[in-house]
PDB file of C-alpha atoms and ligand atoms in Angstrom:
ATOM      1  CA  MET A   1     -89.097  75.743 -15.903  1.00 45.00           C
ATOM      2  CA  ILE A   2     -90.783  78.598 -14.012  1.00 45.00           C
ATOM      3  CA  LEU A   3     -93.910  76.452 -13.644  1.00 46.00           C
ATOM      4  CA  ARG A   4     -91.894  73.525 -12.223  1.00 48.00           C
ATOM      5  CA  VAL A   5     -90.195  75.727  -9.606  1.00 49.00           C
ATOM      6  CA  PHE A   6     -93.556  77.126  -8.587  1.00 45.00           C
ATOM      7  CA  LYS A   7     -95.065  73.650  -8.167  1.00 54.00           C
ATOM      8  CA  TYR A   8     -92.060  72.487  -6.121  1.00 53.00           C
ATOM      9  CA  ASN A   9     -92.310  75.457  -3.766  1.00 51.00           C
ATOM     10  CA  GLU A  10     -96.003  74.722  -3.300  1.00 52.00           C
ATOM     11  CA  LEU A  11     -95.127  71.144  -2.388  1.00 54.00           C
ATOM     12  CA  VAL A  12     -92.584  72.286   0.219  1.00 54.00           C
ATOM     13  CA  LYS A  13     -95.091  74.723   1.649  1.00 50.00           C
ATOM     14  CA  ASN A  14     -97.785  72.065   1.826  1.00 48.00           C
ATOM     15  CA  TYR A  15     -95.790  69.520   3.836  1.00 51.00           C
ATOM     16  CA  MET A  16     -93.749  71.577   6.220  1.00 78.00           C
ATOM     17  CA  SER A  17     -94.254  69.791   9.524  1.00 93.00           C
ATOM     18  CA  ASN A  18     -93.731  66.219  10.656  1.00 96.00           C
ATOM     19  CA  ASP A  19     -97.410  65.985  11.685  1.00 95.00           C
ATOM     20  CA  GLU A  20     -98.479  67.017   8.179  1.00 94.00           C
ATOM     21  CA  LEU A  21     -96.159  64.433   6.641  1.00 95.00           C
ATOM     22  CA  VAL A  22     -97.576  61.700   8.900  1.00 97.00           C
ATOM     23  CA  GLU A  23    -101.159  62.686   7.992  1.00 96.00           C
ATOM     24  CA  ARG A  24    -100.182  62.468   4.329  1.00 95.00           C
ATOM     25  CA  LEU A  25     -98.680  58.973   4.830  1.00 97.00           C
ATOM     26  CA  ILE A  26    -101.908  57.858   6.514  1.00 98.00           C
ATOM     27  CA  ARG A  27    -104.003  59.333   3.682  1.00 97.00           C
ATOM     28  CA  ASN A  28    -101.892  57.706   0.947  1.00 96.00           C
ATOM     29  CA  GLY A  29    -102.283  54.315   2.700  1.00 97.00           C
ATOM     30  CA  ALA A  30     -98.588  53.831   3.552  1.00 98.00           C
ATOM     31  CA  LEU A  31     -99.156  54.071   7.325  1.00 98.00           C
ATOM     32  CA  LYS A  32    -101.838  51.915   8.980  1.00 98.00           C
ATOM     33  CA  THR A  33    -100.723  50.475  12.315  1.00 98.00           C
ATOM     34  CA  LYS A  34    -101.192  52.548  15.497  1.00 98.00           C
ATOM     35  CA  LYS A  35     -97.780  51.903  17.065  1.00 98.00           C
ATOM     36  CA  ILE A  36     -96.009  52.520  13.736  1.00 98.00           C
ATOM     37  CA  ILE A  37     -97.907  55.802  13.277  1.00 98.00           C
ATOM     38  CA  GLU A  38     -96.884  56.829  16.828  1.00 98.00           C
ATOM     39  CA  ALA A  39     -93.224  56.122  15.987  1.00 98.00           C
ATOM     40  CA  PHE A  40     -93.439  58.271  12.837  1.00 98.00           C
ATOM     41  CA  ARG A  41     -94.951  61.092  14.915  1.00 98.00           C
ATOM     42  CA  LYS A  42     -92.171  60.863  17.481  1.00 98.00           C
ATOM     43  CA  VAL A  43     -89.162  60.644  15.126  1.00 98.00           C
ATOM     44  CA  LYS A  44     -88.599  63.998  13.398  1.00 97.00           C
ATOM     45  CA  ARG A  45     -87.040  63.508   9.945  1.00 97.00           C
ATOM     46  CA  GLU A  46     -85.411  66.970  10.108  1.00 96.00           C
ATOM     47  CA  ASN A  47     -83.022  65.529  12.733  1.00 97.00           C
ATOM     48  CA  PHE A  48     -81.747  62.980  10.199  1.00 98.00           C
ATOM     49  CA  VAL A  49     -81.104  65.060   7.067  1.00 97.00           C
ATOM     50  CA  PRO A  50     -77.941  67.108   6.431  1.00 97.00           C
ATOM     51  CA  LYS A  51     -78.236  70.781   7.407  1.00 95.00           C
ATOM     52  CA  LYS A  52     -78.575  72.074   3.858  1.00 93.00           C
ATOM     53  CA  TYR A  53     -81.690  69.942   3.188  1.00 94.00           C
ATOM     54  CA  LYS A  54     -83.545  70.648   6.463  1.00 93.00           C
ATOM     55  CA  ASN A  55     -86.147  72.804   4.684  1.00 92.00           C
ATOM     56  CA  LEU A  56     -87.028  69.754   2.541  1.00 94.00           C
ATOM     57  CA  ALA A  57     -87.198  67.253   5.416  1.00 96.00           C
ATOM     58  CA  TYR A  58     -90.996  66.883   5.250  1.00 95.00           C
ATOM     59  CA  VAL A  59     -91.322  66.599   1.494  1.00 93.00           C
ATOM     60  CA  ASP A  60     -92.159  62.996   0.610  1.00 94.00           C
ATOM     61  CA  GLN A  61     -89.012  62.301  -1.391  1.00 95.00           C
ATOM     62  CA  PRO A  62     -85.553  60.773  -0.883  1.00 96.00           C
ATOM     63  CA  LEU A  63     -82.820  63.295  -0.046  1.00 97.00           C
ATOM     64  CA  PRO A  64     -79.024  63.145  -0.362  1.00 97.00           C
ATOM     65  CA  THR A  65     -76.976  62.286   2.737  1.00 97.00           C
ATOM     66  CA  TYR A  66     -73.226  61.944   2.023  1.00 97.00           C
ATOM     67  CA  GLU A  67     -70.947  60.170  -0.469  1.00 97.00           C
ATOM     68  CA  GLY A  68     -73.696  59.746  -3.080  1.00 95.00           C
ATOM     69  CA  GLN A  69     -76.091  58.005  -0.657  1.00 97.00           C
ATOM     70  CA  THR A  70     -79.657  58.881   0.329  1.00 96.00           C
ATOM     71  CA  ILE A  71     -82.208  58.924   3.122  1.00 97.00           C
ATOM     72  CA  SER A  72     -85.204  57.015   1.719  1.00 97.00           C
ATOM     73  CA  GLN A  73     -88.556  58.542   0.763  1.00 97.00           C
ATOM     74  CA  PRO A  74     -90.898  58.594   3.819  1.00 98.00           C
ATOM     75  CA  THR A  75     -93.599  56.650   1.921  1.00 97.00           C
ATOM     76  CA  ILE A  76     -91.082  53.832   1.287  1.00 98.00           C
ATOM     77  CA  VAL A  77     -89.903  53.858   4.931  1.00 98.00           C
ATOM     78  CA  ALA A  78     -93.562  53.568   5.984  1.00 98.00           C
ATOM     79  CA  ILE A  79     -94.361  50.755   3.510  1.00 98.00           C
ATOM     80  CA  MET A  80     -91.289  48.733   4.550  1.00 98.00           C
ATOM     81  CA  THR A  81     -91.970  49.198   8.278  1.00 98.00           C
ATOM     82  CA  GLU A  82     -95.637  48.214   7.863  1.00 98.00           C
ATOM     83  CA  ALA A  83     -94.659  45.115   5.853  1.00 98.00           C
ATOM     84  CA  LEU A  84     -92.141  44.071   8.509  1.00 98.00           C
ATOM     85  CA  GLN A  85     -94.605  44.549  11.413  1.00 98.00           C
ATOM     86  CA  PRO A  86     -91.926  44.851  14.137  1.00 98.00           C
ATOM     87  CA  GLN A  87     -93.213  44.088  17.635  1.00 98.00           C
ATOM     88  CA  LYS A  88     -92.312  45.353  21.103  1.00 98.00           C
ATOM     89  CA  GLY A  89     -89.257  43.424  22.352  1.00 98.00           C
ATOM     90  CA  ASP A  90     -88.102  42.308  18.878  1.00 98.00           C
ATOM     91  CA  LYS A  91     -84.450  42.046  17.892  1.00 98.00           C
ATOM     92  CA  VAL A  92     -84.014  43.760  14.532  1.00 99.00           C
ATOM     93  CA  LEU A  93     -81.178  43.914  12.006  1.00 99.00           C
ATOM     94  CA  GLU A  94     -81.038  46.823   9.554  1.00 99.00           C
ATOM     95  CA  ILE A  95     -78.561  46.785   6.684  1.00 98.00           C
ATOM     96  CA  GLY A  96     -77.836  50.296   5.356  1.00 98.00           C
ATOM     97  CA  THR A  97     -77.965  52.689   8.326  1.00 98.00           C
ATOM     98  CA  GLY A  98     -77.574  55.844   6.210  1.00 98.00           C
ATOM     99  CA  SER A  99     -78.895  58.735   8.314  1.00 98.00           C
ATOM    100  CA  GLY A 100     -80.301  56.493  11.079  1.00 98.00           C
ATOM    101  CA  TYR A 101     -83.904  57.587  10.406  1.00 98.00           C
ATOM    102  CA  GLN A 102     -85.283  54.095   9.709  1.00 98.00           C
ATOM    103  CA  ALA A 103     -83.334  52.724  12.701  1.00 98.00           C
ATOM    104  CA  ALA A 104     -84.907  55.362  14.982  1.00 98.00           C
ATOM    105  CA  ILE A 105     -88.425  54.453  13.793  1.00 98.00           C
ATOM    106  CA  LEU A 106     -87.710  50.758  14.432  1.00 98.00           C
ATOM    107  CA  ALA A 107     -86.165  51.524  17.841  1.00 98.00           C
ATOM    108  CA  GLU A 108     -89.305  53.390  18.947  1.00 98.00           C
ATOM    109  CA  ILE A 109     -91.515  50.451  17.952  1.00 98.00           C
ATOM    110  CA  VAL A 110     -89.487  47.571  19.429  1.00 98.00           C
ATOM    111  CA  LYS A 111     -88.165  49.165  22.650  1.00 98.00           C
ATOM    112  CA  PRO A 112     -87.034  47.636  24.996  1.00 98.00           C
ATOM    113  CA  GLY A 113     -86.025  45.385  22.083  1.00 98.00           C
ATOM    114  CA  LYS A 114     -82.850  46.213  20.188  1.00 98.00           C
ATOM    115  CA  VAL A 115     -81.937  47.416  16.685  1.00 98.00           C
ATOM    116  CA  TYR A 116     -78.555  46.493  15.192  1.00 99.00           C
ATOM    117  CA  THR A 117     -77.794  48.567  12.131  1.00 98.00           C
ATOM    118  CA  ILE A 118     -74.829  48.181   9.768  1.00 98.00           C
ATOM    119  CA  GLU A 119     -73.383  50.817   7.429  1.00 98.00           C
ATOM    120  CA  ARG A 120     -70.376  50.408   5.114  1.00 98.00           C
ATOM    121  CA  ILE A 121     -69.453  54.115   4.775  1.00 98.00           C
ATOM    122  CA  LYS A 122     -67.553  55.508   7.788  1.00 98.00           C
ATOM    123  CA  LYS A 123     -68.810  59.084   7.334  1.00 98.00           C
ATOM    124  CA  LEU A 124     -72.407  57.849   7.469  1.00 98.00           C
ATOM    125  CA  VAL A 125     -71.669  55.720  10.544  1.00 98.00           C
ATOM    126  CA  GLU A 126     -70.526  58.902  12.323  1.00 98.00           C
ATOM    127  CA  PHE A 127     -73.511  60.902  11.009  1.00 98.00           C
ATOM    128  CA  ALA A 128     -75.985  58.204  12.148  1.00 98.00           C
ATOM    129  CA  LYS A 129     -74.338  57.807  15.577  1.00 98.00           C
ATOM    130  CA  LYS A 130     -74.730  61.552  16.156  1.00 98.00           C
ATOM    131  CA  ASN A 131     -78.379  61.502  15.001  1.00 98.00           C
ATOM    132  CA  LEU A 132     -79.127  58.425  17.139  1.00 98.00           C
ATOM    133  CA  LYS A 133     -77.335  59.546  20.312  1.00 98.00           C
ATOM    134  CA  ASP A 134     -80.568  59.488  22.361  1.00 97.00           C
ATOM    135  CA  TYR A 135     -81.498  55.934  21.255  1.00 98.00           C
ATOM    136  CA  LYS A 136     -79.978  53.581  23.814  1.00 97.00           C
ATOM    137  CA  ASN A 137     -81.462  50.503  22.097  1.00 98.00           C
ATOM    138  CA  VAL A 138     -79.696  51.079  18.745  1.00 98.00           C
ATOM    139  CA  VAL A 139     -76.241  49.708  17.980  1.00 98.00           C
ATOM    140  CA  VAL A 140     -74.569  51.229  14.887  1.00 98.00           C
ATOM    141  CA  ILE A 141     -71.884  49.029  13.328  1.00 98.00           C
ATOM    142  CA  HIS A 142     -69.362  49.867  10.588  1.00 98.00           C
ATOM    143  CA  GLY A 143     -69.051  46.963   8.150  1.00 98.00           C
ATOM    144  CA  ASP A 144     -70.403  44.930   5.252  1.00 98.00           C
ATOM    145  CA  GLY A 145     -74.032  44.247   6.145  1.00 98.00           C
ATOM    146  CA  SER A 146     -74.531  41.893   3.185  1.00 98.00           C
ATOM    147  CA  GLN A 147     -72.987  39.248   5.483  1.00 98.00           C
ATOM    148  CA  GLY A 148     -75.467  39.963   8.278  1.00 98.00           C
ATOM    149  CA  LEU A 149     -74.448  39.859  11.930  1.00 98.00           C
ATOM    150  CA  LYS A 150     -73.905  36.218  12.868  1.00 98.00           C
ATOM    151  CA  GLU A 151     -72.902  36.938  16.476  1.00 98.00           C
ATOM    152  CA  GLU A 152     -76.318  38.499  17.272  1.00 98.00           C
ATOM    153  CA  ALA A 153     -78.496  36.170  15.148  1.00 98.00           C
ATOM    154  CA  PRO A 154     -81.261  35.032  15.006  1.00 98.00           C
ATOM    155  CA  PHE A 155     -83.365  38.163  14.372  1.00 98.00           C
ATOM    156  CA  ASP A 156     -87.125  38.693  14.460  1.00 98.00           C
ATOM    157  CA  CYS A 157     -86.852  41.169  11.585  1.00 98.00           C
ATOM    158  CA  ILE A 158     -84.257  41.997   8.944  1.00 99.00           C
ATOM    159  CA  ILE A 159     -84.618  45.118   6.804  1.00 98.00           C
ATOM    160  CA  VAL A 160     -82.256  45.799   3.924  1.00 98.00           C
ATOM    161  CA  THR A 161     -82.398  49.404   2.727  1.00 98.00           C
ATOM    162  CA  ALA A 162     -80.101  48.962  -0.284  1.00 98.00           C
ATOM    163  CA  ALA A 163     -80.688  46.938  -3.456  1.00 98.00           C
ATOM    164  CA  ALA A 164     -79.352  43.376  -3.655  1.00 98.00           C
ATOM    165  CA  PRO A 165     -78.904  41.213  -6.794  1.00 98.00           C
ATOM    166  CA  LYS A 166     -80.537  38.333  -4.857  1.00 98.00           C
ATOM    167  CA  VAL A 167     -81.604  37.616  -1.276  1.00 98.00           C
ATOM    168  CA  PRO A 168     -78.345  36.627   0.490  1.00 98.00           C
ATOM    169  CA  ASP A 169     -78.686  33.081   1.907  1.00 98.00           C
ATOM    170  CA  VAL A 170     -76.670  34.188   4.927  1.00 98.00           C
ATOM    171  CA  LEU A 171     -79.457  36.669   5.829  1.00 98.00           C
ATOM    172  CA  LYS A 172     -82.126  33.975   5.423  1.00 98.00           C
ATOM    173  CA  GLU A 173     -80.162  31.819   7.875  1.00 98.00           C
ATOM    174  CA  GLN A 174     -80.010  34.664  10.433  1.00 98.00           C
ATOM    175  CA  LEU A 175     -83.823  35.010  10.609  1.00 98.00           C
ATOM    176  CA  LYS A 176     -85.890  33.310  13.349  1.00 98.00           C
ATOM    177  CA  ILE A 177     -88.686  30.906  12.399  1.00 98.00           C
ATOM    178  CA  GLY A 178     -91.689  33.232  12.079  1.00 98.00           C
ATOM    179  CA  GLY A 179     -89.306  36.156  11.372  1.00 98.00           C
ATOM    180  CA  ARG A 180     -89.755  38.646   8.539  1.00 98.00           C
ATOM    181  CA  MET A 181     -87.282  40.141   6.081  1.00 98.00           C
ATOM    182  CA  ILE A 182     -87.855  42.983   3.618  1.00 98.00           C
ATOM    183  CA  ILE A 183     -85.333  43.595   0.848  1.00 98.00           C
ATOM    184  CA  PRO A 184     -85.221  45.269  -2.586  1.00 98.00           C
ATOM    185  CA  VAL A 185     -84.024  42.709  -5.157  1.00 98.00           C
ATOM    186  CA  GLY A 186     -83.077  43.375  -8.770  1.00 98.00           C
ATOM    187  CA  ASP A 187     -80.377  45.113 -10.788  1.00 97.00           C
ATOM    188  CA  ARG A 188     -78.587  48.386 -10.055  1.00 95.00           C
ATOM    189  CA  CYS A 189     -81.282  50.491 -11.758  1.00 94.00           C
ATOM    190  CA  SER A 190     -84.585  49.002 -10.574  1.00 96.00           C
ATOM    191  CA  GLN A 191     -85.767  46.384  -8.134  1.00 98.00           C
ATOM    192  CA  ASN A 192     -88.808  44.738  -6.571  1.00 98.00           C
ATOM    193  CA  LEU A 193     -89.481  44.988  -2.869  1.00 98.00           C
ATOM    194  CA  ILE A 194     -89.592  41.422  -1.533  1.00 98.00           C
ATOM    195  CA  LEU A 195     -91.143  40.406   1.807  1.00 98.00           C
ATOM    196  CA  LEU A 196     -90.038  37.021   3.159  1.00 98.00           C
ATOM    197  CA  LYS A 197     -91.527  35.129   6.095  1.00 98.00           C
ATOM    198  CA  LYS A 198     -89.517  32.239   7.500  1.00 98.00           C
ATOM    199  CA  LYS A 199     -91.555  29.067   8.007  1.00 98.00           C
ATOM    200  CA  VAL A 200     -90.517  25.807   9.700  1.00 97.00           C
ATOM    201  CA  ARG A 201     -89.752  24.630   6.159  1.00 96.00           C
ATOM    202  CA  GLY A 202     -88.819  27.303   3.659  1.00 96.00           C
ATOM    203  CA  PHE A 203     -90.037  30.860   3.116  1.00 98.00           C
ATOM    204  CA  GLU A 204     -93.275  32.551   2.120  1.00 98.00           C
ATOM    205  CA  GLU A 205     -92.477  35.299  -0.410  1.00 98.00           C
ATOM    206  CA  VAL A 206     -94.515  38.341  -1.458  1.00 98.00           C
ATOM    207  CA  ASN A 207     -93.502  40.743  -4.220  1.00 98.00           C
ATOM    208  CA  MET A 208     -94.609  44.192  -3.097  1.00 97.00           C
ATOM    209  CA  GLY A 209     -93.828  45.932  -6.372  1.00 97.00           C
ATOM    210  CA  PRO A 210     -91.175  48.058  -8.060  1.00 97.00           C
ATOM    211  CA  VAL A 211     -88.758  50.348  -6.175  1.00 97.00           C
ATOM    212  CA  VAL A 212     -85.421  52.084  -6.784  1.00 96.00           C
ATOM    213  CA  PHE A 213     -82.675  51.889  -4.142  1.00 96.00           C
ATOM    214  CA  VAL A 214     -78.934  52.568  -4.092  1.00 96.00           C
ATOM    215  CA  PRO A 215     -76.957  49.295  -4.434  1.00 97.00           C
ATOM    216  CA  LEU A 216     -75.922  47.008  -1.606  1.00 98.00           C
ATOM    217  CA  ILE A 217     -72.152  46.849  -2.086  1.00 98.00           C
ATOM    218  CA  GLY A 218     -70.405  43.896  -0.489  1.00 98.00           C
ATOM    219  CA  LYS A 219     -69.608  40.191  -0.437  1.00 98.00           C
ATOM    220  CA  TYR A 220     -73.246  39.137  -1.056  1.00 98.00           C
ATOM    221  CA  GLY A 221     -74.309  42.316  -2.847  1.00 98.00           C
ATOM    222  CA  PHE A 222     -72.977  44.067  -5.937  1.00 98.00           C
ATOM    223  CA  LYS A 223     -69.207  44.219  -6.440  1.00 93.00           C
TER     224      LYS A 223
HETATM  225  N1  SAM B   1     -81.985  53.428   6.033  1.00 82.74           N
HETATM  226  C1  SAM B   1     -81.318  54.660   5.677  1.00 82.74           C
HETATM  227  C2  SAM B   1     -81.913  55.847   6.378  1.00 82.74           C
HETATM  228  O1  SAM B   1     -82.879  55.680   7.153  1.00 82.74           O
HETATM  229  O2  SAM B   1     -81.381  56.951   6.174  1.00 82.74           O
HETATM  230  C3  SAM B   1     -81.224  54.878   4.196  1.00 82.74           C
HETATM  231  C4  SAM B   1     -80.301  53.918   3.577  1.00 82.74           C
HETATM  232  S1  SAM B   1     -79.661  54.330   1.984  1.00 82.74           S
HETATM  233  C5  SAM B   1     -81.046  54.186   0.956  1.00 82.74           C
HETATM  234  C6  SAM B   1     -78.726  52.834   1.724  1.00 82.74           C
HETATM  235  C7  SAM B   1     -77.488  52.740   2.576  1.00 82.74           C
HETATM  236  O3  SAM B   1     -76.944  51.434   2.442  1.00 82.74           O
HETATM  237  C8  SAM B   1     -76.375  53.707   2.164  1.00 82.74           C
HETATM  238  O4  SAM B   1     -76.055  54.550   3.232  1.00 82.74           O
HETATM  239  C9  SAM B   1     -75.216  52.773   1.794  1.00 82.74           C
HETATM  240  O5  SAM B   1     -73.944  53.287   2.111  1.00 82.74           O
HETATM  241  C10 SAM B   1     -75.552  51.535   2.593  1.00 82.74           C
HETATM  242  N2  SAM B   1     -74.937  50.282   2.135  1.00 82.74           N
HETATM  243  C11 SAM B   1     -74.735  49.834   0.867  1.00 82.74           C
HETATM  244  N3  SAM B   1     -74.154  48.628   0.896  1.00 82.74           N
HETATM  245  C12 SAM B   1     -73.980  48.288   2.203  1.00 82.74           C
HETATM  246  C13 SAM B   1     -73.440  47.155   2.879  1.00 82.74           C
HETATM  247  N4  SAM B   1     -72.943  46.082   2.234  1.00 82.74           N
HETATM  248  N5  SAM B   1     -73.443  47.155   4.226  1.00 82.74           N
HETATM  249  C14 SAM B   1     -73.932  48.216   4.923  1.00 82.74           C
HETATM  250  N6  SAM B   1     -74.449  49.308   4.345  1.00 82.74           N
HETATM  251  C15 SAM B   1     -74.482  49.347   2.994  1.00 82.74           C
END
């Protein structure tokens, strides 16, 4: 036990600044693209974690937010953003706003393009709105994101940051031809990260490997 506490403190000490975290994400291969790296440098994770976890903001691990939910591990945020390859001017849909951290990264990359982000838990909607107050190109919506956002479709990119039992057809329909979607698919305990690219006919699908996310709860998610 004493040894584990010691190792953990070392870890915290080793990754105390955002710049150090970004360097680590470049070294571990999660971050590759210049404009995505710039966004990670600009968006400080400490501004998106609850007060009591601020000292852990730059440790590469998920952290609790509120109501049993989490802000994702930085390595996973980096891998999903790199897979999605958002471009300047893109219209993006995020499902699972949580803290707003992923939305802020996307907003930096696509500006003047827009990010629509949906969260089902009211307390997190308020938390994210406060964290995202300086991002004029992010719209935070309270609702069931498993149904997408028909009124703003089609999207260049869709990112689902909660685990779905299958890829909702309604989200596939809301993607542009040439658009990309990243989504964890599996059961409540473990999933695979799936990258979909919409073609003129059908979808190209890549399995990016195992992940663990909190469940997508809603009409086209878990009950
Ligand atoms: N992207 C977030 C961030 O940057 O902090 C982390 C998201 S957390 C891993 C997953 C979030 O999905 C939770 O906040 C959860 O409440 C939300 N969620 C689950 N089902 C949802 C649904 N049907 N619609 C919208 N949000 C949902």
